[in-house]
PDB file of C-alpha atoms in Angstrom:
ATOM      1  CA  MET A 291      -0.435  -8.963  94.364  1.00 81.00           C
ATOM      2  CA  THR A 292      -0.325  -5.561  93.038  1.00 90.00           C
ATOM      3  CA  GLN A 293      -3.171  -3.525  92.375  1.00 92.00           C
ATOM      4  CA  LEU A 294      -4.445  -0.188  90.708  1.00 92.00           C
ATOM      5  CA  SER A 295      -7.407   2.192  92.585  1.00 92.00           C
ATOM      6  CA  ILE A 296      -9.348   4.253  89.943  1.00 89.00           C
ATOM      7  CA  SER A 297     -12.376   6.700  91.196  1.00 85.00           C
ATOM      8  CA  THR A 298     -14.528   8.013  88.538  1.00 81.00           C
ATOM      9  CA  GLY A 299     -17.591  11.071  88.648  1.00 81.00           C
ATOM     10  CA  ILE A 300     -15.985  12.671  91.502  1.00 82.00           C
ATOM     11  CA  GLY A 301     -15.620  16.333  89.697  1.00 82.00           C
ATOM     12  CA  LEU A 302     -19.206  15.776  88.245  1.00 82.00           C
ATOM     13  CA  SER A 303     -20.373  14.664  92.073  1.00 86.00           C
ATOM     14  CA  ILE A 304     -18.719  17.958  93.403  1.00 89.00           C
ATOM     15  CA  PHE A 305     -20.204  19.571  90.684  1.00 90.00           C
ATOM     16  CA  TYR A 306     -23.854  18.955  91.419  1.00 89.00           C
ATOM     17  CA  THR A 307     -23.533  18.857  94.702  1.00 89.00           C
ATOM     18  CA  PHE A 308     -22.248  22.502  95.289  1.00 91.00           C
ATOM     19  CA  PHE A 309     -25.512  23.079  92.442  1.00 90.00           C
ATOM     20  CA  LEU A 310     -27.954  21.230  93.441  1.00 88.00           C
ATOM     21  CA  GLY A 311     -27.308  22.204  97.458  1.00 86.00           C
ATOM     22  CA  GLY A 312     -27.458  25.922  96.051  1.00 87.00           C
ATOM     23  CA  ILE A 313     -30.735  25.466  94.850  1.00 83.00           C
ATOM     24  CA  PHE A 314     -31.391  24.020  97.832  1.00 83.00           C
ATOM     25  CA  ALA A 315     -29.994  26.635 100.601  1.00 83.00           C
ATOM     26  CA  LEU A 316     -31.933  29.433  98.203  1.00 81.00           C
ATOM     27  CA  PHE A 317     -35.398  28.022  98.984  1.00 76.00           C
ATOM     28  CA  LEU A 318     -34.307  27.369 102.710  1.00 77.00           C
ATOM     29  CA  PHE A 319     -33.628  30.853 103.435  1.00 79.00           C
ATOM     30  CA  LEU A 320     -35.215  32.920 100.225  1.00 74.00           C
ATOM     31  CA  PRO A 321     -38.350  34.842 102.652  1.00 73.00           C
ATOM     32  CA  LYS A 322     -41.568  32.508 102.594  1.00 71.00           C
ATOM     33  CA  GLY A 323     -43.977  34.289  99.609  1.00 70.00           C
ATOM     34  CA  GLU A 324     -46.254  32.864  96.890  1.00 66.00           C
ATOM     35  CA  ALA A 325     -43.066  31.729  94.841  1.00 62.00           C
ATOM     36  CA  THR A 326     -41.434  30.157  97.204  1.00 65.00           C
ATOM     37  CA  ASN A 327     -43.935  28.326  98.714  1.00 72.00           C
ATOM     38  CA  LYS A 328     -45.114  27.729  95.410  1.00 72.00           C
ATOM     39  CA  TYR A 329     -42.149  25.298  94.914  1.00 78.00           C
ATOM     40  CA  PHE A 330     -40.787  24.879  98.303  1.00 78.00           C
ATOM     41  CA  HIS A 331     -42.374  20.883  98.690  1.00 80.00           C
ATOM     42  CA  PHE A 332     -40.848  20.502  94.908  1.00 83.00           C
ATOM     43  CA  VAL A 333     -37.327  21.195  95.862  1.00 83.00           C
ATOM     44  CA  MET A 334     -36.828  19.611  99.203  1.00 82.00           C
ATOM     45  CA  ILE A 335     -38.141  16.718  97.744  1.00 87.00           C
ATOM     46  CA  ALA A 336     -36.296  16.717  94.271  1.00 88.00           C
ATOM     47  CA  VAL A 337     -32.874  18.148  94.898  1.00 88.00           C
ATOM     48  CA  PRO A 338     -31.666  15.064  97.419  1.00 89.00           C
ATOM     49  CA  LEU A 339     -33.198  12.949  95.548  1.00 90.00           C
ATOM     50  CA  LEU A 340     -31.443  14.145  92.025  1.00 89.00           C
ATOM     51  CA  LEU A 341     -28.261  13.787  94.086  1.00 88.00           C
ATOM     52  CA  PHE A 342     -28.975  10.362  95.300  1.00 89.00           C
ATOM     53  CA  GLY A 343     -29.203   9.490  91.582  1.00 87.00           C
ATOM     54  CA  ILE A 344     -26.077  11.532  90.481  1.00 85.00           C
ATOM     55  CA  TYR A 345     -24.335   9.089  93.128  1.00 85.00           C
ATOM     56  CA  TYR A 346     -25.566   6.050  92.575  1.00 83.00           C
ATOM     57  CA  PHE A 347     -25.047   6.317  88.633  1.00 80.00           C
ATOM     58  CA  LEU A 348     -21.929   8.283  88.324  1.00 78.00           C
ATOM     59  CA  LEU A 349     -20.018   7.584  91.273  1.00 83.00           C
ATOM     60  CA  PHE A 350     -18.128   4.587  91.718  1.00 84.00           C
ATOM     61  CA  TRP A 351     -14.188   3.643  92.713  1.00 90.00           C
ATOM     62  CA  THR A 352     -12.345   0.221  90.644  1.00 91.00           C
ATOM     63  CA  THR A 353      -9.577  -1.435  92.581  1.00 93.00           C
ATOM     64  CA  PHE A 354      -7.451  -3.866  89.758  1.00 93.00           C
ATOM     65  CA  LYS A 355      -5.145  -6.158  91.820  1.00 94.00           C
ATOM     66  CA  ILE A 356      -3.246  -8.887  89.679  1.00 92.00           C
ATOM     67  CA  ASP A 357      -2.026 -12.255  91.791  1.00 89.00           C
ATOM     68  CA  ASN A 358      -0.715 -14.740  90.120  1.00 85.00           C
ATOM     69  CA  GLN A 359      -2.176 -14.147  86.624  1.00 82.00           C
ATOM     70  CA  LYS A 360      -5.508 -13.863  88.219  1.00 90.00           C
ATOM     71  CA  LEU A 361      -7.462 -10.401  87.769  1.00 91.00           C
ATOM     72  CA  ILE A 362      -9.806  -9.570  90.211  1.00 93.00           C
ATOM     73  CA  ILE A 363     -12.044  -6.051  89.905  1.00 92.00           C
ATOM     74  CA  GLU A 364     -13.588  -5.116  92.832  1.00 93.00           C
ATOM     75  CA  GLN A 365     -16.082  -1.834  92.034  1.00 90.00           C
ATOM     76  CA  LYS A 366     -17.640  -0.148  94.659  1.00 89.00           C
ATOM     77  CA  ARG A 367     -20.644   2.132  94.243  1.00 84.00           C
ATOM     78  CA  ILE A 368     -22.719   3.730  97.214  1.00 81.00           C
ATOM     79  CA  LEU A 369     -24.972   0.977  98.074  1.00 82.00           C
ATOM     80  CA  ARG A 370     -23.449  -1.924  96.249  1.00 85.00           C
ATOM     81  CA  ASN A 371     -20.064  -3.806  96.063  1.00 90.00           C
ATOM     82  CA  GLU A 372     -18.912  -6.290  92.948  1.00 90.00           C
ATOM     83  CA  ILE A 373     -15.640  -8.074  92.956  1.00 93.00           C
ATOM     84  CA  LYS A 374     -15.087 -10.311  89.792  1.00 91.00           C
ATOM     85  CA  GLU A 375     -11.831 -12.806  89.425  1.00 91.00           C
ATOM     86  CA  PHE A 376     -11.134 -13.806  86.301  1.00 90.00           C
ATOM     87  CA  GLU A 377      -8.698 -16.394  85.057  1.00 89.00           C
ATOM     88  CA  ASN A 378      -7.745 -17.843  81.891  1.00 87.00           C
ATOM     89  CA  ILE A 379      -8.154 -14.443  80.343  1.00 88.00           C
ATOM     90  CA  GLU A 380      -8.309 -14.683  76.298  1.00 87.00           C
ATOM     91  CA  LYS A 381      -8.686 -11.138  75.270  1.00 89.00           C
ATOM     92  CA  ILE A 382      -8.470  -7.488  77.373  1.00 91.00           C
ATOM     93  CA  PHE A 383      -9.383  -4.470  75.327  1.00 90.00           C
ATOM     94  CA  PHE A 384     -10.562  -1.002  75.310  1.00 91.00           C
ATOM     95  CA  TYR A 385     -13.081   0.828  73.088  1.00 90.00           C
ATOM     96  CA  ARG A 386     -14.430   4.145  73.055  1.00 90.00           C
ATOM     97  CA  ARG A 387     -18.114   5.295  73.183  1.00 85.00           C
ATOM     98  CA  LYS A 388     -20.097   8.524  73.685  1.00 81.00           C
ATOM     99  CA  GLY A 389     -16.685  10.043  75.246  1.00 80.00           C
ATOM    100  CA  ASN A 390     -15.923   7.401  77.705  1.00 86.00           C
ATOM    101  CA  TYR A 391     -13.857   4.134  77.238  1.00 91.00           C
ATOM    102  CA  ILE A 392     -15.162   0.763  78.067  1.00 90.00           C
ATOM    103  CA  LEU A 393     -12.780  -2.183  79.157  1.00 91.00           C
ATOM    104  CA  GLN A 394     -14.069  -5.680  78.196  1.00 92.00           C
ATOM    105  CA  ILE A 395     -12.789  -9.039  79.456  1.00 92.00           C
ATOM    106  CA  GLU A 396     -13.061 -12.078  77.715  1.00 90.00           C
ATOM    107  CA  SER A 397     -11.992 -15.357  79.905  1.00 87.00           C
ATOM    108  CA  LYS A 398     -12.211 -18.856  79.155  1.00 84.00           C
ATOM    109  CA  ASN A 399     -14.201 -19.206  82.716  1.00 79.00           C
ATOM    110  CA  GLU A 400     -17.064 -16.653  81.775  1.00 81.00           C
ATOM    111  CA  GLU A 401     -19.745 -17.703  78.533  1.00 83.00           C
ATOM    112  CA  GLU A 402     -20.128 -13.691  78.108  1.00 86.00           C
ATOM    113  CA  PRO A 403     -17.665 -11.239  78.279  1.00 87.00           C
ATOM    114  CA  THR A 404     -17.874  -8.446  80.830  1.00 88.00           C
ATOM    115  CA  GLN A 405     -17.774  -5.081  80.183  1.00 87.00           C
ATOM    116  CA  TYR A 406     -16.942  -2.364  83.013  1.00 84.00           C
ATOM    117  CA  PHE A 407     -17.886   2.081  81.611  1.00 80.00           C
ATOM    118  CA  GLY A 408     -17.535   4.853  82.185  1.00 79.00           C
ATOM    119  CA  PHE A 409     -13.937   5.065  81.930  1.00 86.00           C
ATOM    120  CA  SER A 410     -11.679   8.305  80.652  1.00 86.00           C
ATOM    121  CA  LYS A 411      -8.532   9.069  78.401  1.00 88.00           C
ATOM    122  CA  SER A 412      -6.314   9.422  81.975  1.00 88.00           C
ATOM    123  CA  ASN A 413      -8.311   6.518  83.494  1.00 89.00           C
ATOM    124  CA  LYS A 414      -8.064   4.158  80.692  1.00 90.00           C
ATOM    125  CA  LYS A 415      -4.042   4.956  80.067  1.00 91.00           C
ATOM    126  CA  GLU A 416      -3.829   4.010  83.807  1.00 92.00           C
ATOM    127  CA  ILE A 417      -5.231   0.859  83.376  1.00 92.00           C
ATOM    128  CA  GLN A 418      -4.085  -0.322  80.261  1.00 91.00           C
ATOM    129  CA  SER A 419      -0.383   0.765  81.164  1.00 92.00           C
ATOM    130  CA  PHE A 420      -0.727  -1.597  84.788  1.00 92.00           C
ATOM    131  CA  LEU A 421      -2.303  -4.334  83.646  1.00 91.00           C
ATOM    132  CA  GLU A 422       0.937  -4.487  80.423  1.00 91.00           C
ATOM    133  CA  LYS A 423       3.094  -4.332  83.091  1.00 92.00           C
ATOM    134  CA  ASN A 424       1.947  -7.181  85.107  1.00 90.00           C
ATOM    135  CA  ASP A 425       1.584  -9.336  81.176  1.00 87.00           C
ATOM    136  CA  PHE A 426      -1.477  -9.031  80.011  1.00 88.00           C
ATOM    137  CA  GLU A 427      -1.614  -7.889  76.230  1.00 88.00           C
ATOM    138  CA  VAL A 428      -4.598  -4.982  76.013  1.00 90.00           C
ATOM    139  CA  GLU A 429      -5.787  -4.173  72.644  1.00 89.00           C
ATOM    140  CA  TYR A 430      -7.893  -0.911  71.952  1.00 86.00           C
ATOM    141  CA  ARG A 431     -10.818  -1.411  69.228  1.00 81.00           C
TER     142      ARG A 431
END
């Protein structure tokens, strides 16, 4: 069994953690005056919610495993994990939308094509070379 692991959204997550964490810390350590008291509770609630949203929607890990011409894709996020197995694959292709690449897999066992979003150009190259080394044909649209 061969595998490839890719993480997505780490850079943005780190940036927003420091940026929003700085705002959070600023409001914690500023002297309590009228201006800070006015927005204190809003900041204390909004910043952790924003960080949770960023981690939930942007940060995920994808592992591609190949075992006897069966492609297994495991995607891990903060609160959920998905594992999908593909056999009898007809087509695998990438296409570009809004600056990111989307991986689409069409299988005889699935009625609808399955899509995985949010891959960067370097991730696309890694995935494409990994799949081609394991005798899967990858197209680009």
